Coordinates of C-alpha atoms in Angstrom, one line a residue:
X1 CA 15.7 -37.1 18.1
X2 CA 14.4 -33.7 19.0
X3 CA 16.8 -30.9 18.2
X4 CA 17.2 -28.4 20.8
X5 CA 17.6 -24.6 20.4
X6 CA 20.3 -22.7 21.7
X7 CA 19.3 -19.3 23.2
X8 CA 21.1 -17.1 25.6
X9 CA 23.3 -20.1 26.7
X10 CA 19.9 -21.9 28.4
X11 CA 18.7 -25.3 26.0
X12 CA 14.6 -25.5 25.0
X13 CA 13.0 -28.3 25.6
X14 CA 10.2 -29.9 23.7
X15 CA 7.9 -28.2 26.5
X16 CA 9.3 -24.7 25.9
X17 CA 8.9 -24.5 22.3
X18 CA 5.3 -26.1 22.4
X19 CA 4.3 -23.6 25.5
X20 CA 6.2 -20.8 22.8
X21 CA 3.6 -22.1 20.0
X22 CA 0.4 -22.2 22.1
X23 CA 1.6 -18.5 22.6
X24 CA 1.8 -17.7 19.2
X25 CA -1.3 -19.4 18.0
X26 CA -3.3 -17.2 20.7
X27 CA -2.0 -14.2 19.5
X28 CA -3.0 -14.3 16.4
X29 CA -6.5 -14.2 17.4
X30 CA -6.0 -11.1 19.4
X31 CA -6.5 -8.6 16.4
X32 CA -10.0 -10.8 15.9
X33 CA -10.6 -9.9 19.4
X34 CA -9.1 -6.4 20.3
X35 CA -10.4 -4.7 16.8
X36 CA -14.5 -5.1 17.3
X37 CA -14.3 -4.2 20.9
X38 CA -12.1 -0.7 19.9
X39 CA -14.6 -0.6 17.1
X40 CA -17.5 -0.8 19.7
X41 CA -15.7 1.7 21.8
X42 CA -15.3 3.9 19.1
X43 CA -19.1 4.0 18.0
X44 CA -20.2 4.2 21.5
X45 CA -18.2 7.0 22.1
X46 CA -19.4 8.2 19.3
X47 CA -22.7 8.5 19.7
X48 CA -22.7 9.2 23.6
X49 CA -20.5 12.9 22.3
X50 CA -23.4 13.6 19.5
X51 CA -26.5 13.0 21.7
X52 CA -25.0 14.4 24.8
X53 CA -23.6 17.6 23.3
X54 CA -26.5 18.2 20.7
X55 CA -24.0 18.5 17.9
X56 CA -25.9 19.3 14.8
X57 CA -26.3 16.3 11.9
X58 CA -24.7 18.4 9.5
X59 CA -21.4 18.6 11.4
X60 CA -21.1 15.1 13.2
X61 CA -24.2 12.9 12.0
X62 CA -24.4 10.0 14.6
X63 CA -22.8 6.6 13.6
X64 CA -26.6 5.2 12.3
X65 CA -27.1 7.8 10.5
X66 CA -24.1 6.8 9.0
X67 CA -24.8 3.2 8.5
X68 CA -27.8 3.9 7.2
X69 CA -26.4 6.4 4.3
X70 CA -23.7 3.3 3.9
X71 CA -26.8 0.9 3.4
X72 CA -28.3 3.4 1.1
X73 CA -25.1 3.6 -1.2
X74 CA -25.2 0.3 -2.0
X75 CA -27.7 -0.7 -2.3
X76 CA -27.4 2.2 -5.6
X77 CA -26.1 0.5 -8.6
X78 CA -24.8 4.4 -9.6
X79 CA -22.5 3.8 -6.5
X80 CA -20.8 0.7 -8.0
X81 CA -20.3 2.1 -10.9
X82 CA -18.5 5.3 -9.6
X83 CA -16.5 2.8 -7.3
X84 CA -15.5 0.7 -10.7
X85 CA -14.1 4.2 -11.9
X86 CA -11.9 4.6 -9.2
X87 CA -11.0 0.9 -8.3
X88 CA -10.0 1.2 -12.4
X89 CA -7.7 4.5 -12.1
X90 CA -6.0 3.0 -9.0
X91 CA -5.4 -0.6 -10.4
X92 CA -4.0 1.0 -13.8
X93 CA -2.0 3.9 -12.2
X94 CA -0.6 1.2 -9.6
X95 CA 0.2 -0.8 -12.5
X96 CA 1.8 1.7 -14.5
X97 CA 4.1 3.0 -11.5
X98 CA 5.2 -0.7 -11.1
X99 CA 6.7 -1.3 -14.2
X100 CA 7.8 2.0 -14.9
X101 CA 9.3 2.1 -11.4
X102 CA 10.8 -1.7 -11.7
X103 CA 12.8 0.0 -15.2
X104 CA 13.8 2.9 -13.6
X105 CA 14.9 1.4 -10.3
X106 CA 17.0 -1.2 -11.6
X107 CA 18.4 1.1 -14.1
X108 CA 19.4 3.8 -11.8
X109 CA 20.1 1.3 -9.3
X110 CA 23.0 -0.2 -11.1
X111 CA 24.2 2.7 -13.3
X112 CA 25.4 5.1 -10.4
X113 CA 26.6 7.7 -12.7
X114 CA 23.4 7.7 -14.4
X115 CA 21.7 8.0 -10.8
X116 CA 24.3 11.0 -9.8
X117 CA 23.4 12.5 -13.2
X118 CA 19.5 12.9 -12.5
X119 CA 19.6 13.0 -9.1
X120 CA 18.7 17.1 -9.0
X121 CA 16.1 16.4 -11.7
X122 CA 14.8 13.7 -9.5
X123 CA 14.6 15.2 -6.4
X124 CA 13.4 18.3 -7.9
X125 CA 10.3 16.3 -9.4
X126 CA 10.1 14.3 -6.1
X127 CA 9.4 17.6 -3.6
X128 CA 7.0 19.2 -5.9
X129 CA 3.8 18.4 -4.5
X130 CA 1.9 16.0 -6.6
X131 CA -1.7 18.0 -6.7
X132 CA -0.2 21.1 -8.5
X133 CA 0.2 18.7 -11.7
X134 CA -3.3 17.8 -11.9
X135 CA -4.5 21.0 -13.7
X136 CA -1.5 20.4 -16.0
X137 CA -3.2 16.6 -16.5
X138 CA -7.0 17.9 -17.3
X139 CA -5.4 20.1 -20.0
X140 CA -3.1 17.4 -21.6
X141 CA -5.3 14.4 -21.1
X142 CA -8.6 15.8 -20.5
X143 CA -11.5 15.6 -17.3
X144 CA -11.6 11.6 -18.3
X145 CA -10.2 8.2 -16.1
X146 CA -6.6 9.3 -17.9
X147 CA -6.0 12.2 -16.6
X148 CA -6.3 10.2 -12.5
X149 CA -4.7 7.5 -13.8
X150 CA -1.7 9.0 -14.8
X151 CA -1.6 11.2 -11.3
X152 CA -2.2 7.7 -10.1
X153 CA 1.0 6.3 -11.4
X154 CA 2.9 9.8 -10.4
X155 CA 2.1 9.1 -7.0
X156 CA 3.1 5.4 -7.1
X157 CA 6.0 5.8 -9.1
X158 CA 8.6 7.2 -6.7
X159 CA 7.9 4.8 -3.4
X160 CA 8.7 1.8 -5.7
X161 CA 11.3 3.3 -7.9
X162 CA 13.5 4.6 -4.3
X163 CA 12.6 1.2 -3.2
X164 CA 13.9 -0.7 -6.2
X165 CA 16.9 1.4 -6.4
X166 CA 18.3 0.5 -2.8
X167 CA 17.5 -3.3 -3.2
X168 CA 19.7 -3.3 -6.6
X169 CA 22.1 -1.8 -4.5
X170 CA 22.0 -4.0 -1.4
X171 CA 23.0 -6.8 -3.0
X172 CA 25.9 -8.1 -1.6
X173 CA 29.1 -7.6 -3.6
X174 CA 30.5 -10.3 -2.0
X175 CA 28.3 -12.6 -2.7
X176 CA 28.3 -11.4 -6.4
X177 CA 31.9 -11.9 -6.9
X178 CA 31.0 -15.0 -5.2
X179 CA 28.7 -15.7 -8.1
X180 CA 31.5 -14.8 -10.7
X181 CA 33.8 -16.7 -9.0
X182 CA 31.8 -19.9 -9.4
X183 CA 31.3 -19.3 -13.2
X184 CA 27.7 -17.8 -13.3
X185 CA 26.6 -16.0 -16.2
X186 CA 24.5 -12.7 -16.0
X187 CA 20.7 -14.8 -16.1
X188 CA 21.6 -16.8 -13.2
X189 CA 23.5 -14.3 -11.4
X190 CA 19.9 -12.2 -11.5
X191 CA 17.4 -15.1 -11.1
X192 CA 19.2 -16.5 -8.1
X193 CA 21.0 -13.9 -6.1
X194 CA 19.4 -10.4 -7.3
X195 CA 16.4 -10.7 -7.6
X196 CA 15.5 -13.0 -4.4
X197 CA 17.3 -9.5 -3.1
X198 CA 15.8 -7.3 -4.4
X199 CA 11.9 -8.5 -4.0
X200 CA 11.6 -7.5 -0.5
X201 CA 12.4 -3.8 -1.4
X202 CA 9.7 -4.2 -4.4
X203 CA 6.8 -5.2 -2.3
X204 CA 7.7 -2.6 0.2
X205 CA 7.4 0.0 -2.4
X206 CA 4.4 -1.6 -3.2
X207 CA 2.8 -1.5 0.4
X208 CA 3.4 2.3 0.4
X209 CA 2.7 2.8 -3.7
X210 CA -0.8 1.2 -3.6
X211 CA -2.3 3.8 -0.8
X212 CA -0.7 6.6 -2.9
X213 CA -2.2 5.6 -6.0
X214 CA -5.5 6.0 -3.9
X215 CA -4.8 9.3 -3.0
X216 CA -3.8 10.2 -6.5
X217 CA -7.3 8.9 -8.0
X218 CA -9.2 10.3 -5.1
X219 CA -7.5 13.7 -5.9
X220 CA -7.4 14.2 -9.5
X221 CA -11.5 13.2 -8.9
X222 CA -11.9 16.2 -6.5
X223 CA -10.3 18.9 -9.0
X224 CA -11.6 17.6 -12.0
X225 CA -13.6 14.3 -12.6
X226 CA -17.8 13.8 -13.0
X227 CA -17.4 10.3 -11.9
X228 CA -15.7 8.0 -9.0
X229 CA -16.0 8.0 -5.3
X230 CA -13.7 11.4 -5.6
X231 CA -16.7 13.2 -7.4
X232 CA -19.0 11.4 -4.5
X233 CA -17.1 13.3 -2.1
X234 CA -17.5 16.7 -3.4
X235 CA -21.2 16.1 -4.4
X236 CA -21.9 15.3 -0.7
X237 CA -19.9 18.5 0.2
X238 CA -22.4 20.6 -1.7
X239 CA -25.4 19.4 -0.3
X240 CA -24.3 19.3 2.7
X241 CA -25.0 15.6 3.1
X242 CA -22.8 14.5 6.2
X243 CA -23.9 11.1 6.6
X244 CA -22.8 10.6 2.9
X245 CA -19.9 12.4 3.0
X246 CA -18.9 9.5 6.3
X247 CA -20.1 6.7 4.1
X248 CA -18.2 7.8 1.1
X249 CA -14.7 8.0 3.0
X250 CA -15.7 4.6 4.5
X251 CA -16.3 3.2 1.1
X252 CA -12.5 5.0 0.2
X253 CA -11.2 2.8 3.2
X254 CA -12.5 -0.4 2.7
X255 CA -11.2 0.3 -1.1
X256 CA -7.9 1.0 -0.2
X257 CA -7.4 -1.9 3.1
X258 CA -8.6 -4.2 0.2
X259 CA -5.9 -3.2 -2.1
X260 CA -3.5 -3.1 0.8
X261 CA -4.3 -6.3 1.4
X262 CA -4.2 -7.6 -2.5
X263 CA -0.3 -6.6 -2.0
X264 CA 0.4 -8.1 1.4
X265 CA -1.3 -11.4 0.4
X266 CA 0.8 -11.5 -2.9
X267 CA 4.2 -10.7 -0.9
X268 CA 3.2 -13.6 1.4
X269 CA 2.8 -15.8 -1.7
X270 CA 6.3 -14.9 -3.5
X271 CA 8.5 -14.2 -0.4
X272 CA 7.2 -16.2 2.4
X273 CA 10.5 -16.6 3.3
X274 CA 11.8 -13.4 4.2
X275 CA 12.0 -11.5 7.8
X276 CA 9.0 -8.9 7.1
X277 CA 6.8 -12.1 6.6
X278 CA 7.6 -14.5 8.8
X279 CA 7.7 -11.8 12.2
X280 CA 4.1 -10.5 10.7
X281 CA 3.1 -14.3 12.1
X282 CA 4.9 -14.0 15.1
X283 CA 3.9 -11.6 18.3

C-alpha cells in the first residue's frame, strides 16, 4: 500500500509525487541546457563589442583568437608540463591544509580553553593577507614547487580548520550524554555520532579550501616561480600576448572547476545522506 505524504494538511497522491518527479528529472537537465546557450551569448556578445568598436587585439583579442591561442597551448607538450607543476602545488598544499587543518580543528574544537588561548594569535595570522608571506617563503624555501606549496596549504588551512572547529562543536550535547548514558566508550562515541557530524563541516571547508589552494599556487608562481601556469601568466603579460594571457586563465579555470569538482563528487560519495547533497539534486 502506497504511503502518502503529509504536507500542509493536503494528502499526495501517487499522481502528485510522480508529476513532483517528472519535475525534478527535467530540471536537472536545465544546467545542460541553459549553460551553452549563456555561453553562446557570451561569445557572441563578445565578438559583436570587439568588431563593432575596433578594440585593439592587444586589449580585448576576439574569442577565436582566443580559441586558437587555447588550441595552440596544447597542443605544446611545455604547457602540460607547466600545468603538472601547478596541478602538483595545489594537490599537495590542499593536502597538507587538510590534515593539518583536520588536527587543529578538532583540537581547538574540543579544548575551548586552548581555542580562547590562541584565539588573538589566530586571528592575527588569519587577517594578514596571505601574499605578504610569499617573499618570506622564496627566502626560507627557495623559488622551487615548495615555496607555492606551502602558500598553498596557508591558504587552505584556515577555511577547513574554522570549518572543522564549529562541526566539533555542533555536536549535540544531548545526544552525547545520550551516548554516555547508553555505555559508549570514546571510539564509538566518535565513529558514530561525531564524526557523521562533523563531515559536512569538513567538505565544506574543503569546497572553499581547494579554490584557495589555487590562488595560493597561482600566486606564489606570479612573485617568484620559472614554471606553472602562474609563470604562463606573467610571460604572456610581457609580451603582450592577449590571446594567451585569455587562454592561460581558461586553462586556471578548467584546473580549478575540475578540482572543485574532485571535492564535490567525493562529498557525494561519503555523505550522500546529508541536506547539502540531497537539495543539490532537487530544484
Amino acid at each position: 500500500m502506497d504511503l502518502e505524504e503529509e504536507q500542509g494538511g493536503v494528502s499526495k497522491g501517487p499522481q502528485a509525487r510522480r508529476s513532483e518527479a517528472e519535475a525534478v528529472e527535467r530540471s536537472n537537465w536545465l544546467p545542460w541546457v541553459s549553460t551553452p546557450i549563456v555561453l553562446l551569448l557570451v561569445l557572441a556578445v563578445w565578438t559583436l563589442a570587439v568588431t563593432a568598436f575596433g578594440v585593439s587585439p592587444f586589449i580585448l583579442p576576439t574569442p577565436a583568437d582566443v580559441g586558437e591561442a587555447v588550441l595552440r597551448m596544447l597542443a605544446d607538450a611545455s604547457t602540460w608540463g607547466h600545468v603538472a607543476i601547478t596541478l602538483t602545488e595545489v594537490a599537495l598544499g590542499f593536502l597538507a591544509a587538510l590534515v593539518f587543518g583536520l588536527v587543529a580543528g578538532v583540537v581547538l574544537g574540543r579544548a575551548e580553553w586552548l581555542e580562547r588561548a590562541l584565539r588573538p594569535v589566530l586571528v592575527a595570522v588569519q587577517v594578514v593577507p596571505k601574499v605578504a608571506f610569499i617573499p618570506l617563503f622564496v627566502i626560507w624555501f627557495g623559488f622551487g614547487v615548495t615555496s607555492k606549496i606551502i602558500m598553498a596549504a596557508t591558504l587552505a588551512f584556515f577555511p577547513i580548520m574554522l570549518n572543522v572547529m564549529l562541526g566539533v562543536r555542533s555536536v549535540e550535547r544531548g545526544h552525547r550524554d545520550v551516548m554516555l548514558g547508553l555505555g559508549a566508550r570514546r571510539w564509538a562515541t566518535f565513529r558514530d555520532l561525531e564524526l557523521p557530524s562533523t563531515l559536512p563541516y569538513v567538505f565544506a571547508g574543503m569546497e572553499v579550501a581547494v579554490v584557495f589552494s589555487v590562488i595560493g599556487a597561482v600566486v606564489g608562481e606570479f612573485l617568484g616561480g620559472s614554471e606553472g601556469l602562474g609563470y604562463l601568466v606573467v610571460v604572456s603579460l610581457n609580451a603582450l600576448d592577449a590571446p594567451q594571457l585569455f587562454a592561460v586563465i581558461l586553462l586556471l579555470a578548467a584546473l580549478g572547476c575540475l578540482l572543485y569538482l574532485v571535492v564535490n563528487g567525493a562529498k557525494r560519495f561519503v555523505i550522500p545522506w546529508h541536506e547539502s547533497v540531497l537539495t543539490a539534486d532537487t530544484p
